[in-house]
mmCIF file of C-alpha atoms in Angstrom:
data_model
loop_
_atom_site.group_PDB
_atom_site.id
_atom_site.type_symbol
_atom_site.label_atom_id
_atom_site.label_comp_id
_atom_site.label_asym_id
_atom_site.label_seq_id
_atom_site.Cartn_x
_atom_site.Cartn_y
_atom_site.Cartn_z
ATOM 1 C CA MET A 23 0.041 -0.145 0.000
ATOM 2 C CA GLN A 24 2.866 2.379 0.901
ATOM 3 C CA TYR A 25 4.393 1.711 -2.498
ATOM 4 C CA ILE A 26 1.300 2.464 -4.430
ATOM 5 C CA LEU A 27 0.804 5.746 -2.365
ATOM 6 C CA ARG A 28 4.413 6.674 -2.902
ATOM 7 C CA TYR A 29 4.114 5.918 -6.666
ATOM 8 C CA LYS A 30 0.816 7.983 -7.219
ATOM 9 C CA ILE A 31 2.613 10.962 -5.404
ATOM 10 C CA VAL A 32 5.967 10.832 -7.272
ATOM 11 C CA LEU A 33 4.772 10.115 -10.763
ATOM 12 C CA PRO A 34 2.739 13.446 -10.817
ATOM 13 C CA VAL A 35 5.479 15.220 -9.435
ATOM 14 C CA ILE A 36 7.984 13.968 -12.005
ATOM 15 C CA VAL A 37 5.393 14.722 -14.888
ATOM 16 C CA LEU A 38 4.910 18.218 -13.428
ATOM 17 C CA SER A 39 8.723 18.995 -12.998
ATOM 18 C CA CYS A 40 9.376 17.821 -16.692
ATOM 19 C CA PHE A 41 6.535 20.188 -17.820
ATOM 20 C CA VAL A 42 8.042 23.243 -15.630
ATOM 21 C CA ASN A 43 11.416 22.485 -17.266
ATOM 22 C CA ILE A 44 10.011 22.399 -20.793
ATOM 23 C CA VAL A 45 8.276 25.859 -20.187
ATOM 24 C CA ASN A 46 11.428 27.347 -18.656
ATOM 25 C CA ALA A 47 13.284 26.235 -21.597
ATOM 26 C CA GLN A 48 10.933 27.855 -24.185
ATOM 27 C CA LEU A 49 11.008 30.883 -22.067
ATOM 28 C CA ARG A 50 14.572 31.260 -22.213
ATOM 29 C CA ASN A 51 14.878 30.847 -26.089
ATOM 30 C CA ALA A 52 14.622 33.397 -28.896
ATOM 31 C CA TYR A 53 11.298 33.487 -30.595
ATOM 32 C CA ASN A 54 10.673 30.669 -32.750
ATOM 33 C CA LEU A 55 8.198 30.858 -35.753
ATOM 34 C CA ALA A 56 7.828 34.489 -35.135
ATOM 35 C CA ASP A 57 5.350 35.266 -38.215
ATOM 36 C CA HIS A 58 3.267 32.454 -37.107
ATOM 37 C CA ASP A 59 0.344 34.704 -35.482
ATOM 38 C CA ASP A 60 0.145 36.654 -39.064
ATOM 39 C CA LYS A 61 -0.963 33.355 -40.692
ATOM 40 C CA ARG A 62 -4.724 33.698 -41.791
ATOM 41 C CA TYR A 63 -4.908 29.864 -41.494
ATOM 42 C CA TYR A 64 -2.700 26.748 -40.934
ATOM 43 C CA PHE A 65 -3.075 22.893 -40.534
ATOM 44 C CA GLY A 66 -2.030 20.219 -38.262
ATOM 45 C CA ILE A 67 -1.722 16.433 -37.408
ATOM 46 C CA VAL A 68 -3.287 15.038 -34.345
ATOM 47 C CA LEU A 69 -2.386 11.809 -32.382
ATOM 48 C CA GLY A 70 -3.712 10.951 -29.137
ATOM 49 C CA TYR A 71 -5.274 8.435 -26.532
ATOM 50 C CA ASN A 72 -8.833 8.273 -25.413
ATOM 51 C CA THR A 73 -10.619 6.893 -22.497
ATOM 52 C CA SER A 74 -14.372 6.462 -23.043
ATOM 53 C CA HIS A 75 -17.591 5.025 -21.393
ATOM 54 C CA TYR A 76 -21.377 5.286 -21.516
ATOM 55 C CA ASN A 77 -23.547 7.074 -19.072
ATOM 56 C CA ILE A 78 -26.411 4.614 -18.559
ATOM 57 C CA SER A 79 -29.937 5.148 -17.227
ATOM 58 C CA HIS A 80 -32.116 2.144 -16.304
ATOM 59 C CA SER A 81 -35.464 1.514 -17.955
ATOM 60 C CA ASN A 82 -38.789 0.836 -16.332
ATOM 61 C CA TYR A 83 -38.234 -2.872 -17.309
ATOM 62 C CA PHE A 84 -35.167 -2.853 -14.934
ATOM 63 C CA LEU A 85 -37.459 -1.948 -11.984
ATOM 64 C CA ASN A 86 -39.910 -4.873 -12.811
ATOM 65 C CA GLN A 87 -37.305 -7.662 -12.840
ATOM 66 C CA ASP A 88 -34.866 -9.064 -10.175
ATOM 67 C CA SER A 89 -32.460 -10.949 -12.354
ATOM 68 C CA ILE A 90 -30.108 -8.057 -13.162
ATOM 69 C CA GLN A 91 -29.239 -5.861 -10.229
ATOM 70 C CA ALA A 92 -27.390 -3.255 -11.751
ATOM 71 C CA VAL A 93 -25.710 -2.123 -15.087
ATOM 72 C CA ASN A 94 -22.872 0.319 -15.610
ATOM 73 C CA GLY A 95 -20.544 1.311 -18.006
ATOM 74 C CA LEU A 96 -16.798 0.843 -17.623
ATOM 75 C CA ASN A 97 -13.779 3.004 -18.997
ATOM 76 C CA SER A 98 -11.708 1.765 -21.581
ATOM 77 C CA GLY A 99 -8.919 3.153 -23.681
ATOM 78 C CA ARG A 100 -7.804 3.458 -27.440
ATOM 79 C CA ILE A 101 -6.265 5.839 -29.607
ATOM 80 C CA HIS A 102 -7.302 8.377 -32.125
ATOM 81 C CA LEU A 103 -5.666 10.547 -34.984
ATOM 82 C CA GLY A 104 -6.747 13.184 -37.369
ATOM 83 C CA ILE A 105 -5.980 16.334 -39.484
ATOM 84 C CA MET A 106 -6.903 19.807 -38.112
ATOM 85 C CA ALA A 107 -7.505 23.040 -39.717
ATOM 86 C CA ASN A 108 -7.363 26.358 -37.915
ATOM 87 C CA LEU A 109 -8.709 29.780 -38.858
ATOM 88 C CA GLN A 110 -7.413 32.704 -36.832
ATOM 89 C CA LEU A 111 -10.287 35.209 -36.477
ATOM 90 C CA SER A 112 -8.368 37.640 -34.306
ATOM 91 C CA LYS A 113 -5.401 37.913 -31.860
ATOM 92 C CA ARG A 114 -7.293 36.057 -29.487
ATOM 93 C CA TRP A 115 -9.870 33.864 -31.148
ATOM 94 C CA ASP A 116 -9.331 30.817 -33.524
ATOM 95 C CA LEU A 117 -12.033 28.684 -35.102
ATOM 96 C CA ARG A 118 -10.899 25.045 -35.575
ATOM 97 C CA PHE A 119 -12.459 22.123 -37.782
ATOM 98 C CA TYR A 120 -11.256 18.647 -38.189
ATOM 99 C CA PRO A 121 -12.076 17.317 -41.703
ATOM 100 C CA LEU A 122 -10.586 14.033 -40.652
ATOM 101 C CA ASN A 123 -10.887 12.661 -37.333
ATOM 102 C CA LEU A 124 -10.868 8.988 -36.635
ATOM 103 C CA ILE A 125 -11.408 7.641 -33.011
ATOM 104 C CA PHE A 126 -10.985 3.938 -32.086
ATOM 105 C CA SER A 127 -13.061 3.221 -28.806
ATOM 106 C CA GLU A 128 -14.287 0.342 -26.770
ATOM 107 C CA LYS A 129 -17.315 0.615 -24.487
ATOM 108 C CA LYS A 130 -17.719 -1.914 -21.740
ATOM 109 C CA PHE A 131 -20.971 -2.961 -19.998
ATOM 110 C CA GLN A 132 -20.918 -4.462 -16.472
ATOM 111 C CA TYR A 133 -24.091 -6.427 -15.328
ATOM 112 C CA ASP A 134 -24.499 -7.324 -11.794
ATOM 113 C CA LEU A 135 -26.637 -10.520 -11.631
ATOM 114 C CA LYS A 136 -28.780 -12.051 -8.996
ATOM 115 C CA TYR A 137 -29.000 -15.519 -10.812
ATOM 116 C CA PRO A 138 -25.987 -16.602 -12.909
ATOM 117 C CA ASP A 139 -26.731 -17.477 -16.748
ATOM 118 C CA MET A 140 -27.107 -20.965 -17.635
ATOM 119 C CA GLY A 141 -23.949 -22.558 -17.860
ATOM 120 C CA ASP A 142 -22.296 -19.908 -16.051
ATOM 121 C CA ASN A 143 -21.430 -19.557 -12.357
ATOM 122 C CA ASN A 144 -20.451 -16.121 -12.479
ATOM 123 C CA LEU A 145 -22.834 -13.250 -10.966
ATOM 124 C CA VAL A 146 -20.829 -10.513 -12.931
ATOM 125 C CA ARG A 147 -21.065 -10.420 -16.630
ATOM 126 C CA THR A 148 -19.005 -8.041 -18.794
ATOM 127 C CA GLN A 149 -19.734 -7.062 -22.519
ATOM 128 C CA LYS A 150 -17.969 -4.603 -24.903
ATOM 129 C CA VAL A 151 -18.794 -2.971 -28.211
ATOM 130 C CA GLU A 152 -15.944 -1.901 -30.412
ATOM 131 C CA SER A 153 -16.314 1.525 -32.107
ATOM 132 C CA ILE A 154 -14.713 3.156 -35.008
ATOM 133 C CA VAL A 155 -15.872 6.756 -35.083
ATOM 134 C CA MET A 156 -15.547 9.411 -37.795
ATOM 135 C CA SER A 157 -15.858 12.465 -35.669
ATOM 136 C CA TRP A 158 -16.397 16.061 -37.022
ATOM 137 C CA PRO A 159 -15.678 18.715 -34.160
ATOM 138 C CA LEU A 160 -16.180 22.403 -34.741
ATOM 139 C CA GLN A 161 -14.377 24.551 -31.957
ATOM 140 C CA VAL A 162 -13.826 27.990 -30.845
ATOM 141 C CA ARG A 163 -10.560 28.524 -29.355
ATOM 142 C CA LEU A 164 -9.443 31.510 -26.870
ATOM 143 C CA LYS A 165 -5.681 32.014 -26.852
ATOM 144 C CA SER A 166 -3.564 33.872 -24.096
ATOM 145 C CA ASP A 167 -0.685 36.079 -24.943
ATOM 146 C CA ARG A 168 2.437 34.451 -26.349
ATOM 147 C CA ILE A 169 5.046 34.348 -23.655
ATOM 148 C CA ARG A 170 8.155 33.928 -26.260
ATOM 149 C CA ASN A 171 7.679 30.224 -27.405
ATOM 150 C CA PHE A 172 4.777 29.361 -24.872
ATOM 151 C CA ARG A 173 1.185 30.055 -24.956
ATOM 152 C CA VAL A 174 -2.047 28.602 -22.962
ATOM 153 C CA TYR A 175 -5.485 28.379 -24.763
ATOM 154 C CA THR A 176 -9.049 26.883 -23.837
ATOM 155 C CA LEU A 177 -11.584 25.591 -26.316
ATOM 156 C CA ALA A 178 -15.273 24.610 -26.552
ATOM 157 C CA GLY A 179 -17.452 23.436 -29.449
ATOM 158 C CA ILE A 180 -19.767 21.072 -30.850
ATOM 159 C CA LYS A 181 -19.240 17.660 -32.672
ATOM 160 C CA PHE A 182 -21.087 15.107 -35.052
ATOM 161 C CA ASP A 183 -19.944 11.547 -34.902
ATOM 162 C CA TYR A 184 -20.602 8.562 -37.275
ATOM 163 C CA ASP A 185 -19.709 5.196 -36.077
ATOM 164 C CA LEU A 186 -18.426 2.961 -38.938
ATOM 165 C CA ALA A 187 -18.481 -0.262 -36.829
ATOM 166 C CA SER A 188 -22.081 0.241 -35.458
ATOM 167 C CA ASN A 189 -24.161 -3.064 -34.999
ATOM 168 C CA SER A 190 -27.592 -1.216 -35.075
ATOM 169 C CA GLY A 191 -28.656 -2.688 -38.249
ATOM 170 C CA THR A 192 -27.360 -6.297 -37.753
ATOM 171 C CA THR A 193 -29.349 -9.224 -36.249
ATOM 172 C CA ASN A 194 -28.362 -9.650 -32.598
ATOM 173 C CA SER A 195 -26.855 -12.980 -32.940
ATOM 174 C CA ASP A 196 -24.073 -12.179 -30.325
ATOM 175 C CA ASN A 197 -26.473 -10.855 -27.921
ATOM 176 C CA LEU A 198 -24.659 -7.407 -27.774
ATOM 177 C CA VAL A 199 -26.262 -4.033 -26.815
ATOM 178 C CA LYS A 200 -27.048 -2.258 -29.965
ATOM 179 C CA VAL A 201 -25.685 1.247 -30.564
ATOM 180 C CA ASN A 202 -26.786 3.893 -33.188
ATOM 181 C CA LYS A 203 -24.755 4.994 -35.995
ATOM 182 C CA THR A 204 -24.818 8.925 -35.385
ATOM 183 C CA ASP A 205 -24.231 11.091 -32.339
ATOM 184 C CA PHE A 206 -23.756 14.759 -31.491
ATOM 185 C CA GLY A 207 -22.460 16.570 -28.401
ATOM 186 C CA VAL A 208 -20.611 19.311 -26.819
ATOM 187 C CA GLU A 209 -16.657 19.398 -26.002
ATOM 188 C CA ALA A 210 -14.577 21.663 -23.771
ATOM 189 C CA GLY A 211 -10.689 21.579 -23.112
ATOM 190 C CA ILE A 212 -7.451 23.308 -22.489
ATOM 191 C CA GLY A 213 -4.146 23.035 -24.312
ATOM 192 C CA PHE A 214 -0.614 24.611 -24.412
ATOM 193 C CA GLN A 215 1.234 25.513 -27.462
ATOM 194 C CA PHE A 216 5.126 25.231 -27.542
ATOM 195 C CA PHE A 217 6.716 26.970 -30.534
ATOM 196 C CA ASN A 218 9.764 25.184 -32.030
ATOM 197 C CA LYS A 219 12.023 26.077 -34.771
ATOM 198 C CA TYR A 220 9.892 24.367 -37.604
ATOM 199 C CA VAL A 221 6.771 23.107 -35.660
ATOM 200 C CA ILE A 222 4.194 23.924 -32.929
ATOM 201 C CA VAL A 223 3.614 20.931 -30.613
ATOM 202 C CA SER A 224 0.478 21.303 -28.585
ATOM 203 C CA PRO A 225 -0.593 18.885 -25.941
ATOM 204 C CA GLU A 226 -4.093 19.163 -25.181
ATOM 205 C CA ILE A 227 -6.890 17.448 -22.925
ATOM 206 C CA LYS A 228 -10.425 17.760 -23.957
ATOM 207 C CA VAL A 229 -13.737 16.358 -22.268
ATOM 208 C CA SER A 230 -16.419 15.267 -24.890
ATOM 209 C CA HIS A 231 -20.015 14.536 -23.980
ATOM 210 C CA GLY A 232 -22.947 12.950 -26.375
ATOM 211 C CA LEU A 233 -26.184 14.412 -26.101
ATOM 212 C CA ARG A 234 -28.097 11.787 -28.026
ATOM 213 C CA ASN A 235 -29.466 8.665 -26.596
ATOM 214 C CA VAL A 236 -27.442 6.039 -28.838
ATOM 215 C CA HIS A 237 -29.118 3.026 -27.417
ATOM 216 C CA VAL A 238 -31.122 0.823 -29.876
ATOM 217 C CA PRO A 239 -33.628 -1.125 -27.834
ATOM 218 C CA ASP A 240 -33.840 -4.921 -28.606
ATOM 219 C CA PRO A 241 -36.669 -6.521 -26.944
ATOM 220 C CA THR A 242 -35.312 -10.006 -27.401
ATOM 221 C CA PHE A 243 -32.192 -9.327 -25.446
ATOM 222 C CA LYS A 244 -32.732 -9.125 -21.695
ATOM 223 C CA TYR A 245 -29.335 -7.182 -21.415
ATOM 224 C CA SER A 246 -30.853 -4.399 -23.605
ATOM 225 C CA ASN A 247 -34.313 -4.275 -21.931
ATOM 226 C CA VAL A 248 -32.890 -2.909 -18.511
ATOM 227 C CA ILE A 249 -31.457 0.219 -20.414
ATOM 228 C CA ASP A 250 -33.289 3.249 -21.271
ATOM 229 C CA ARG A 251 -30.556 5.963 -22.376
ATOM 230 C CA MET A 252 -26.918 5.549 -23.212
ATOM 231 C CA ASN A 253 -24.854 8.752 -23.552
ATOM 232 C CA SER A 254 -21.377 8.782 -24.738
ATOM 233 C CA SER A 255 -18.596 10.279 -22.595
ATOM 234 C CA MET A 256 -14.895 10.565 -23.362
ATOM 235 C CA ILE A 257 -11.739 12.067 -22.261
ATOM 236 C CA LEU A 258 -9.040 12.968 -25.004
ATOM 237 C CA PHE A 259 -5.471 13.408 -24.569
ATOM 238 C CA SER A 260 -3.877 14.715 -27.775
ATOM 239 C CA LEU A 261 -0.809 16.058 -29.194
ATOM 240 C CA HIS A 262 -1.114 18.520 -32.023
ATOM 241 C CA PHE A 263 1.650 19.146 -34.584
ATOM 242 C CA GLU A 264 1.031 22.407 -36.205
ATOM 243 C CA GLY A 265 2.577 23.915 -39.058
ATOM 244 C CA GLY A 266 2.075 25.047 -42.662
ATOM 245 C CA GLY A 267 -0.443 27.648 -43.882
ATOM 246 C CA ASN A 268 -0.786 31.424 -45.026
#
């Protein structure tokens, strides 16, 4: 236990120290890409890691049965990648769009059972649904003043998602919860720009929340009947490599 606590304390301190050292190094250097803020638009590449789950609401059927005690969405991690286009509206404000943004995700469901399924002695059942999502976020970004080669920004926006791997139109031969192909939602986040000699590296963390109920009910499947609503929730850690434009 002491080792775990020590690990949880030391690791964030190391990460924070590295971050502070990077910032200090950027502040000491001369201006890189000094004319970047004069560009009307520019593009970038995005690579990152995401963790996601479904926020689940129980249905009326759940209240009238006793075989399933609870159903919860579990966090699971995957990667994402994309192309970003940035339009500078003013010194402070940018408009961002992602013409190509591919998110690989996995949603897990955990069911607590009162009685085990036939041929199975477990009282906990876990299922997963794989997703390959084409996402089109549109964001407004508020930037701080540039401190030599460093800047902080915040962002907020909306998104539209299309799940290329959705099982909503298939027969439920695998007894999986069905998920709708389309979703829309809101996003918010914070990031940091580090201006290097040839490229800008921007680590960013963003929270994304789906507004649509993506659950497709299947009356033939008891694990679907206990669910009323499913809303996607995701945290994305990204690295933006920003460069060319005019």
